[in-house]
């Protein structure tokens, strides 16, 4: 058994990737699934879609790799975080659609809790801010708005989980209700310092603790996948939320190392070591990973819209048919125009945390067209990343000087976008040979636990660089363009 099956369950698609004994990709399968928008600012997934596309892509990837069930040593899981599910323990049936991390329906509830002075309590225990982004208020909403849910929950008949827990439940046939420390840390219910669910927070949100899954290390025993799924029972040995899995996949194991993943959103994590650093600049303090019972912490900046802005160009404006068309359009844009797009389609994340503002475009002229909008869309990701790095630099003094940013995710494949990123942050940007670092992180956790992959040091030594992007923009131009971005964000928040 020399291969690992990595499940990468994302916001818009489910993927399965087979890694061999050398941690090289041998097969991939992917399926998109529908997004549901029942009301303004609401985003939902059908839980059945999350499970069915995951199971189908796993089978497809194994088949494409030409492997049998006896070739797979372990399964690792990485997943979209904060997305909230509630299901019946006896039947395994969900009580409602999953509420996706992007969903803003609990904005008013969060404002009420803030007005009551509850946010400092939340931050001290969880490292998070009071925002609809996190699972806690989503779960409270389900209990209060799904008929009979609260009564069932109080009777111990229901289970809550983020997507990883939902997949483990289905993979094991309902035998295991568990999550890992990184996903638990994103619920707004988990005390990241004490390493346990917080009764104080659960009580305040009206959440019975019987709903909650058991929390385990990132590399741990999560049970066996049912034999009818893949032909034999296969152990599930690794779980990490997608951004933490990417941090692991980028081998950011030393304090001061930083990575940024460009998927639907953009998420930058800075390893801060064995002690949590509480942000003074509205970043999140979170768990980077937990191995052998030892917790490593990180500062995180979350951007809600990154790759999703390219999806908007494709599906909303219909000015492109494929994401790769954005680069030639951006290259053809009029350099004399300064169009700025603030993609606050579902509010602004770090460091602004404004759930109510919406997207805006500035600087349009009669000659502005698809090329200028495509360039503005790609530039918005670079500007937002600089927002995060400015906050991180204020919270964490890098003793070694200017840190290099390691990037991954779909948008990192764009040379134009990565060069602009390097230009606007004024620092080198390293792109690895394997861009699938999220799946790689999950695979390494499971493979290391199974004994077929190296330890942390060995894995870090094998990290391979594909290209470094060096800043080429003059400092005065960089600062002037960033100043215009900050003006645009300020104006957007006043609308």
C-alpha positions as semicolon CSV with decimal commas, in nm:
position;residue;x (nm);y (nm);z (nm)
1;X;0,000;0,000;0,000
2;X;0,201;0,293;-0,136
3;X;-0,060;0,556;-0,228
4;X;-0,269;0,811;-0,038
5;X;-0,614;0,936;-0,134
6;X;-0,657;1,306;-0,056
7;X;-1,009;1,447;-0,044
8;X;-1,024;1,822;-0,110
9;X;-1,384;1,929;-0,054
10;X;-1,409;2,294;-0,158
11;X;-1,667;2,568;-0,188
12;X;-1,754;2,516;-0,553
13;X;-1,630;2,163;-0,622
14;X;-1,515;1,838;-0,466
15;X;-1,186;1,684;-0,571
16;X;-0,997;1,365;-0,506
17;X;-0,624;1,336;-0,571
18;X;-0,408;1,026;-0,555
19;X;-0,048;1,075;-0,437
20;X;0,217;0,806;-0,478
21;X;0,492;0,705;-0,236
22;X;0,703;1,002;-0,352
23;X;0,411;1,242;-0,287
24;X;0,364;1,298;-0,660
25;X;0,017;1,332;-0,811
26;X;-0,085;1,032;-1,021
27;X;-0,457;1,101;-1,074
28;X;-0,719;1,368;-1,009
29;X;-1,096;1,382;-1,034
30;X;-1,319;1,685;-0,979
31;X;-1,691;1,765;-0,980
32;X;-1,859;2,102;-0,939
33;X;-2,189;2,125;-0,754
34;X;-2,465;2,389;-0,741
35;X;-2,452;2,696;-0,522
36;X;-2,780;2,807;-0,365
37;X;-2,861;3,172;-0,290
38;X;-3,207;3,172;-0,129
39;X;-3,186;3,535;-0,016
40;X;-2,951;3,833;-0,043
41;X;-2,625;3,751;0,136
42;X;-2,730;3,388;0,194
43;X;-2,521;3,102;0,053
44;X;-2,610;2,734;0,093
45;X;-2,501;2,388;-0,022
46;X;-2,706;2,072;-0,039
47;X;-2,528;1,832;0,202
48;X;-2,610;1,543;-0,033
49;X;-2,411;1,719;-0,307
50;X;-2,108;1,751;-0,079
51;X;-2,114;1,380;-0,003
52;X;-2,210;1,243;-0,346
53;X;-1,947;1,445;-0,535
54;X;-1,684;1,346;-0,279
55;X;-1,763;0,975;-0,306
56;X;-1,781;0,990;-0,686
57;X;-1,451;1,173;-0,730
58;X;-1,274;0,933;-0,491
59;X;-1,385;0,633;-0,694
60;X;-1,299;0,809;-1,019
61;X;-0,949;0,909;-0,905
62;X;-0,868;0,555;-0,791
63;X;-0,989;0,420;-1,125
64;X;-0,794;0,679;-1,327
65;X;-0,480;0,593;-1,132
66;X;-0,525;0,229;-1,232
67;X;-0,518;0,126;-0,869
68;X;-0,712;-0,118;-0,659
69;X;-0,835;-0,074;-0,301
70;X;-0,530;-0,258;-0,166
71;X;-0,302;0,011;-0,310
72;X;-0,446;0,290;-0,091
73;X;-0,276;0,313;0,248
74;X;-0,482;0,597;0,393
75;X;-0,726;0,880;0,332
76;X;-0,658;1,244;0,418
77;X;-0,928;1,510;0,419
78;X;-0,914;1,885;0,371
79;X;-1,224;2,097;0,347
80;X;-1,390;2,435;0,316
81;X;-1,400;2,565;0,671
82;X;-1,682;2,716;0,881
83;X;-1,956;2,575;0,656
84;X;-2,214;2,442;0,900
85;X;-2,421;2,122;0,890
86;X;-2,676;1,972;1,126
87;X;-2,801;1,616;1,094
88;X;-2,997;1,342;1,270
89;X;-2,770;1,098;1,455
90;X;-3,006;0,805;1,397
91;X;-3,088;0,851;1,028
92;X;-2,787;1,053;0,916
93;X;-3,020;1,289;0,731
94;X;-2,949;1,664;0,734
95;X;-3,214;1,889;0,883
96;X;-3,143;2,168;0,633
97;X;-2,900;2,282;0,369
98;X;-2,545;2,355;0,482
99;X;-2,487;2,722;0,561
100;X;-2,170;2,818;0,371
101;X;-1,886;3,019;0,524
102;X;-1,968;3,311;0,290
103;X;-2,322;3,338;0,428
104;X;-2,410;3,664;0,608
105;X;-2,757;3,586;0,748
106;X;-2,643;3,616;1,110
107;X;-2,508;3,971;1,072
108;X;-2,779;4,119;1,293
109;X;-2,724;3,857;1,563
110;X;-2,351;3,933;1,561
111;X;-2,421;4,306;1,591
112;X;-2,646;4,237;1,889
113;X;-2,377;4,030;2,062
114;X;-2,118;4,301;1,996
115;X;-2,349;4,566;2,141
116;X;-2,378;4,351;2,452
117;X;-1,998;4,355;2,485
118;X;-1,953;3,985;2,407
119;X;-1,680;4,012;2,142
120;X;-1,383;4,037;2,387
121;X;-1,496;3,708;2,544
122;X;-1,509;3,545;2,201
123;X;-1,167;3,675;2,099
124;X;-0,997;3,581;2,427
125;X;-1,112;3,219;2,400
126;X;-1,118;3,155;2,024
127;X;-0,887;3,415;1,869
128;X;-1,173;3,508;1,638
129;X;-1,397;3,809;1,593
130;X;-1,774;3,817;1,620
131;X;-1,864;3,772;1,255
132;X;-2,122;3,571;1,055
133;X;-1,827;3,400;0,885
134;X;-1,782;3,149;1,168
135;X;-1,989;2,841;1,245
136;X;-2,122;2,929;1,591
137;X;-2,389;3,180;1,494
138;X;-2,481;2,973;1,186
139;X;-2,549;2,673;1,411
140;X;-2,752;2,890;1,648
141;X;-2,958;3,011;1,351
142;X;-3,032;2,654;1,242
143;X;-3,145;2,557;1,591
144;X;-3,374;2,859;1,608
145;X;-3,515;2,848;1,255
146;X;-3,548;2,481;1,157
147;X;-3,871;2,339;1,293
148;X;-3,810;2,100;1,581
149;X;-3,431;2,134;1,566
150;X;-3,381;2,280;1,912
151;X;-3,601;2,021;2,078
152;X;-3,413;1,740;1,902
153;X;-3,077;1,896;1,986
154;X;-3,161;1,923;2,354
155;X;-3,266;1,556;2,347
156;X;-2,921;1,463;2,212
157;X;-3,061;1,343;1,879
158;X;-2,861;1,574;1,648
159;X;-2,500;1,616;1,540
160;X;-2,327;1,934;1,427
161;X;-2,024;1,935;1,207
162;X;-1,818;2,129;0,964
163;X;-1,770;1,960;0,625
164;X;-1,488;1,734;0,747
165;X;-1,714;1,589;1,018
166;X;-1,994;1,537;0,767
167;X;-1,761;1,347;0,535
168;X;-1,614;1,135;0,815
169;X;-1,965;1,051;0,936
170;X;-2,063;0,933;0,587
171;X;-1,733;0,759;0,513
172;X;-1,755;0,558;0,835
173;X;-2,127;0,488;0,811
174;X;-2,205;0,705;1,113
175;X;-1,953;0,535;1,341
176;X;-1,730;0,840;1,395
177;X;-1,836;1,194;1,487
178;X;-1,508;1,385;1,505
179;X;-1,320;1,685;1,378
180;X;-0,962;1,809;1,399
181;X;-0,828;2,102;1,599
182;X;-0,796;2,334;1,296
183;X;-1,161;2,299;1,198
184;X;-1,274;2,321;1,560
185;X;-1,079;2,645;1,592
186;X;-1,299;2,805;1,324
187;X;-1,634;2,737;1,485
188;X;-1,624;3,022;1,739
189;X;-1,704;2,757;2,001
190;X;-1,356;2,613;2,069
191;X;-1,110;2,748;2,327
192;X;-0,781;2,739;2,136
193;X;-0,570;2,799;2,448
194;X;-0,730;2,529;2,667
195;X;-0,786;2,297;2,371
196;X;-1,150;2,214;2,436
197;X;-1,504;2,323;2,353
198;X;-1,605;2,630;2,552
199;X;-1,915;2,584;2,767
200;X;-1,929;2,959;2,818
201;X;-1,959;3,029;2,447
202;X;-2,196;2,740;2,381
203;X;-2,425;2,853;2,662
204;X;-2,430;3,213;2,535
205;X;-2,523;3,100;2,184
206;X;-2,774;2,846;2,310
207;X;-2,589;2,544;2,170
208;X;-2,615;2,209;2,355
209;X;-2,266;2,062;2,381
210;X;-2,401;1,716;2,294
211;X;-2,408;1,838;1,934
212;X;-2,033;1,880;1,912
213;X;-1,784;1,635;1,758
214;X;-1,478;1,497;1,935
215;X;-1,165;1,701;1,859
216;X;-0,850;1,514;1,754
217;X;-0,500;1,589;1,620
218;X;-0,459;1,665;1,249
219;X;-0,282;1,331;1,205
220;X;-0,495;1,082;1,397
221;X;-0,724;0,784;1,363
222;X;-1,062;0,894;1,228
223;X;-1,201;0,547;1,169
224;X;-1,230;0,329;0,861
225;X;-1,407;0,411;0,538
226;X;-1,688;0,163;0,474
227;X;-1,575;-0,138;0,267
228;X;-1,862;-0,094;0,020
229;X;-1,728;0,247;-0,086
230;X;-1,387;0,147;-0,221
231;X;-1,370;-0,232;-0,201
232;X;-1,212;-0,260;0,144
233;X;-1,195;-0,060;0,469
234;X;-0,940;0,222;0,431
235;X;-0,820;0,418;0,737
236;X;-0,886;0,793;0,755
237;X;-0,567;0,926;0,913
238;X;-0,550;1,300;0,850
239;X;-0,773;1,607;0,858
240;X;-0,703;1,979;0,833
241;X;-0,912;2,275;0,724
242;X;-0,816;2,389;0,376
243;X;-0,600;2,686;0,474
244;X;-0,416;2,496;0,745
245;X;-0,366;2,204;0,505
246;X;-0,211;2,447;0,257
247;X;0,015;2,583;0,532
248;X;0,127;2,225;0,599
249;X;0,161;2,152;0,227
250;X;0,383;2,460;0,191
251;X;0,599;2,324;0,475
252;X;0,553;2,644;0,678
253;X;0,664;2,470;0,996
254;X;0,887;2,745;1,135
255;X;0,765;3,062;1,312
256;X;0,769;3,353;1,067
257;X;0,691;3,143;0,760
258;X;0,391;3,264;0,563
259;X;0,165;3,131;0,290
260;X;-0,129;3,268;0,093
261;X;-0,381;3,050;-0,087
262;X;-0,588;3,186;-0,376
263;X;-0,906;2,988;-0,418
264;X;-1,262;3,116;-0,395
265;X;-1,132;3,345;-0,123
266;X;-0,776;3,434;-0,026
267;X;-0,625;3,328;0,303
268;X;-0,285;3,421;0,439
269;X;-0,140;3,239;0,740
270;X;0,169;3,333;0,938
271;X;0,316;3,067;1,166
272;X;0,367;3,220;1,512
273;X;0,486;2,909;1,692
274;X;0,371;2,750;2,018
275;X;0,211;3,062;2,166
276;X;-0,097;3,236;2,026
277;X;-0,039;3,597;1,922
278;X;-0,351;3,806;1,975
279;X;-0,388;4,056;1,693
280;X;-0,421;4,428;1,752
281;X;-0,511;4,478;1,386
282;X;-0,825;4,268;1,349
283;X;-0,656;3,958;1,219
284;X;-0,755;3,616;1,350
285;X;-0,553;3,407;1,591
286;X;-0,599;3,043;1,500
287;X;-0,449;2,696;1,514
288;X;-0,206;2,626;1,229
289;X;-0,192;2,253;1,308
290;X;-0,187;2,012;1,600
291;X;0,046;1,711;1,593
292;X;0,122;1,466;1,875
293;X;-0,092;1,676;2,108
294;X;0,122;1,987;2,048
295;X;-0,053;2,295;1,909
296;X;0,112;2,539;1,669
297;X;-0,061;2,875;1,624
298;X;-0,093;3,124;1,340
299;X;-0,217;3,469;1,254
300;X;-0,465;3,456;0,968
301;X;-0,609;3,713;0,734
302;X;-0,917;3,610;0,540
303;X;-1,036;3,766;0,215
304;X;-1,383;3,655;0,112
305;X;-1,349;3,715;-0,264
306;X;-1,039;3,619;-0,465
307;X;-1,092;3,357;-0,735
308;X;-1,465;3,426;-0,699
309;X;-1,410;3,765;-0,864
310;X;-1,297;3,581;-1,178
311;X;-1,607;3,361;-1,153
312;X;-1,809;3,684;-1,143
313;X;-1,644;3,804;-1,465
314;X;-1,740;3,470;-1,620
315;X;-2,085;3,402;-1,477
316;X;-2,209;3,748;-1,382
317;X;-2,074;3,983;-1,648
318;X;-2,008;3,703;-1,902
319;X;-1,702;3,883;-2,042
320;X;-1,487;3,568;-2,028
321;X;-1,561;3,201;-2,084
322;X;-1,262;3,060;-1,892
323;X;-1,052;3,192;-1,604
324;X;-0,733;3,180;-1,812
325;X;-0,873;3,455;-2,039
326;X;-0,822;3,714;-1,764
327;X;-0,443;3,731;-1,811
328;X;-0,439;3,835;-2,180
329;X;-0,722;4,078;-2,109
330;X;-0,529;4,232;-1,817
331;X;-0,219;4,262;-2,035
332;X;-0,423;4,446;-2,300
333;X;-0,581;4,695;-2,055
334;X;-0,521;5,068;-2,108
335;X;-0,233;5,164;-1,874
336;X;-0,367;5,520;-1,853
337;X;-0,687;5,405;-1,684
338;X;-0,700;5,344;-1,312
339;X;-1,009;5,129;-1,262
340;X;-1,037;4,990;-0,909
341;X;-1,273;4,707;-0,820
342;X;-1,355;4,648;-0,453
343;X;-1,507;4,297;-0,462
344;X;-1,710;4,319;-0,143
345;X;-1,985;4,099;-0,285
346;X;-2,040;3,933;0,053
347;X;-1,886;4,205;0,268
348;X;-1,521;4,270;0,349
349;X;-1,304;4,033;0,551
350;X;-0,979;4,113;0,728
351;X;-0,873;4,362;0,838
352;X;-1,204;4,551;0,787
353;X;-1,465;4,295;0,894
354;X;-1,756;4,485;0,744
355;X;-2,034;4,234;0,677
356;X;-2,274;4,486;0,528
357;X;-2,084;4,673;0,256
358;X;-2,110;4,552;-0,102
359;X;-1,888;4,566;-0,409
360;X;-1,808;4,882;-0,602
361;X;-1,609;4,993;-0,907
362;X;-1,425;5,326;-0,927
363;X;-1,253;5,515;-1,207
364;X;-1,472;5,408;-1,500
365;X;-1,452;5,606;-1,824
366;X;-1,636;5,576;-2,156
367;X;-1,348;5,366;-2,287
368;X;-1,342;5,125;-1,991
369;X;-1,421;4,773;-2,105
370;X;-1,361;4,404;-2,040
371;X;-0,981;4,444;-2,038
372;X;-0,985;4,713;-1,769
373;X;-1,235;4,519;-1,558
374;X;-1,027;4,201;-1,585
375;X;-0,714;4,388;-1,478
376;X;-0,899;4,550;-1,188
377;X;-1,031;4,211;-1,079
378;X;-0,683;4,055;-1,067
379;X;-0,534;4,363;-0,902
380;X;-0,803;4,354;-0,630
381;X;-0,655;4,028;-0,505
382;X;-0,308;4,182;-0,478
383;X;-0,440;4,490;-0,300
384;X;-0,635;4,279;-0,051
385;X;-0,329;4,063;0,016
386;X;-0,128;4,374;0,097
387;X;-0,399;4,473;0,344
388;X;-0,339;4,143;0,523
389;X;0,040;4,167;0,517
390;X;0,037;4,524;0,651
391;X;-0,168;4,402;0,948
392;X;0,057;4,099;1,001
393;X;0,371;4,312;0,998
394;X;0,215;4,533;1,266
395;X;0,129;4,231;1,484
396;X;0,441;4,022;1,427
397;X;0,789;4,169;1,410
398;X;0,992;3,944;1,178
399;X;1,338;3,915;1,340
400;X;1,491;3,792;1,014
401;X;1,373;4,088;0,807
402;X;1,148;4,073;0,502
403;X;0,965;3,742;0,481
404;X;0,896;3,569;0,152
405;X;0,539;3,479;0,074
406;X;0,466;3,125;-0,049
407;X;0,159;3,110;-0,272
408;X;-0,071;2,838;-0,399
409;X;-0,425;2,785;-0,524
410;X;-0,576;2,827;-0,869
411;X;-0,503;3,197;-0,918
412;X;-0,136;3,151;-0,828
413;X;-0,092;2,988;-1,171
414;X;-0,135;3,333;-1,330
415;X;0,208;3,488;-1,386
416;X;0,048;3,830;-1,432
417;X;-0,141;3,814;-1,102
418;X;0,162;3,689;-0,909
419;X;0,391;3,955;-1,058
420;X;0,143;4,225;-0,960
421;X;0,122;4,071;-0,613
422;X;0,500;4,090;-0,574
423;X;0,498;4,447;-0,706
424;X;0,225;4,573;-0,476
425;X;0,356;4,407;-0,156
426;X;0,718;4,492;-0,240
427;X;0,844;4,143;-0,152
428;X;0,938;3,818;-0,326
429;X;0,661;3,568;-0,401
430;X;0,755;3,199;-0,418
431;X;0,542;2,959;-0,620
432;X;0,604;2,587;-0,556
433;X;0,628;2,313;-0,815
434;X;0,318;2,150;-0,669
435;X;0,034;2,405;-0,663
436;X;-0,201;2,150;-0,506
437;X;-0,058;2,224;-0,165
438;X;-0,393;2,197;0,012
439;X;-0,443;1,837;-0,102
440;X;-0,072;1,769;-0,047
441;X;-0,101;1,881;0,316
442;X;-0,392;1,644;0,375
443;X;-0,209;1,363;0,197
444;X;0,108;1,417;0,400
445;X;-0,083;1,409;0,730
446;X;-0,242;1,075;0,641
447;X;0,069;0,929;0,478
448;X;0,295;1,033;0,764
449;X;0,052;0,875;1,010
450;X;0,045;0,559;0,796
451;X;0,424;0,545;0,797
452;X;0,484;0,585;0,424
453;X;0,577;0,956;0,421
454;X;0,864;1,134;0,600
455;X;0,841;1,337;0,921
456;X;0,815;1,718;0,930
457;X;1,185;1,778;0,869
458;X;1,200;1,534;0,582
459;X;0,888;1,678;0,425
460;X;1,016;2,037;0,456
461;X;1,342;1,944;0,284
462;X;1,146;1,811;-0,011
463;X;0,956;2,137;-0,074
464;X;1,043;2,245;-0,430
465;X;1,035;2,596;-0,581
466;X;0,898;2,648;-0,932
467;X;0,947;3,027;-0,964
468;X;1,018;3,337;-0,757
469;X;0,852;3,666;-0,857
470;X;1,057;3,972;-0,763
471;X;0,906;4,321;-0,720
472;X;0,973;4,542;-1,023
473;X;0,741;4,836;-0,952
474;X;0,895;5,159;-0,822
475;X;0,822;5,219;-0,454
476;X;0,648;5,552;-0,518
477;X;0,419;5,393;-0,778
478;X;0,345;5,102;-0,546
479;X;0,251;5,330;-0,259
480;X;0,045;5,563;-0,481
481;X;-0,159;5,276;-0,624
482;X;-0,213;5,127;-0,280
483;X;-0,325;5,466;-0,148
484;X;-0,591;5,480;-0,423
485;X;-0,706;5,132;-0,321
486;X;-0,739;5,241;0,043
487;X;-0,946;5,542;-0,069
488;X;-1,173;5,314;-0,270
489;X;-1,224;5,078;0,026
490;X;-1,304;5,370;0,256
491;X;-1,558;5,503;0,006
492;X;-1,715;5,158;-0,035
493;X;-1,769;5,125;0,337
494;X;-1,951;5,461;0,343
495;X;-2,204;5,364;0,074
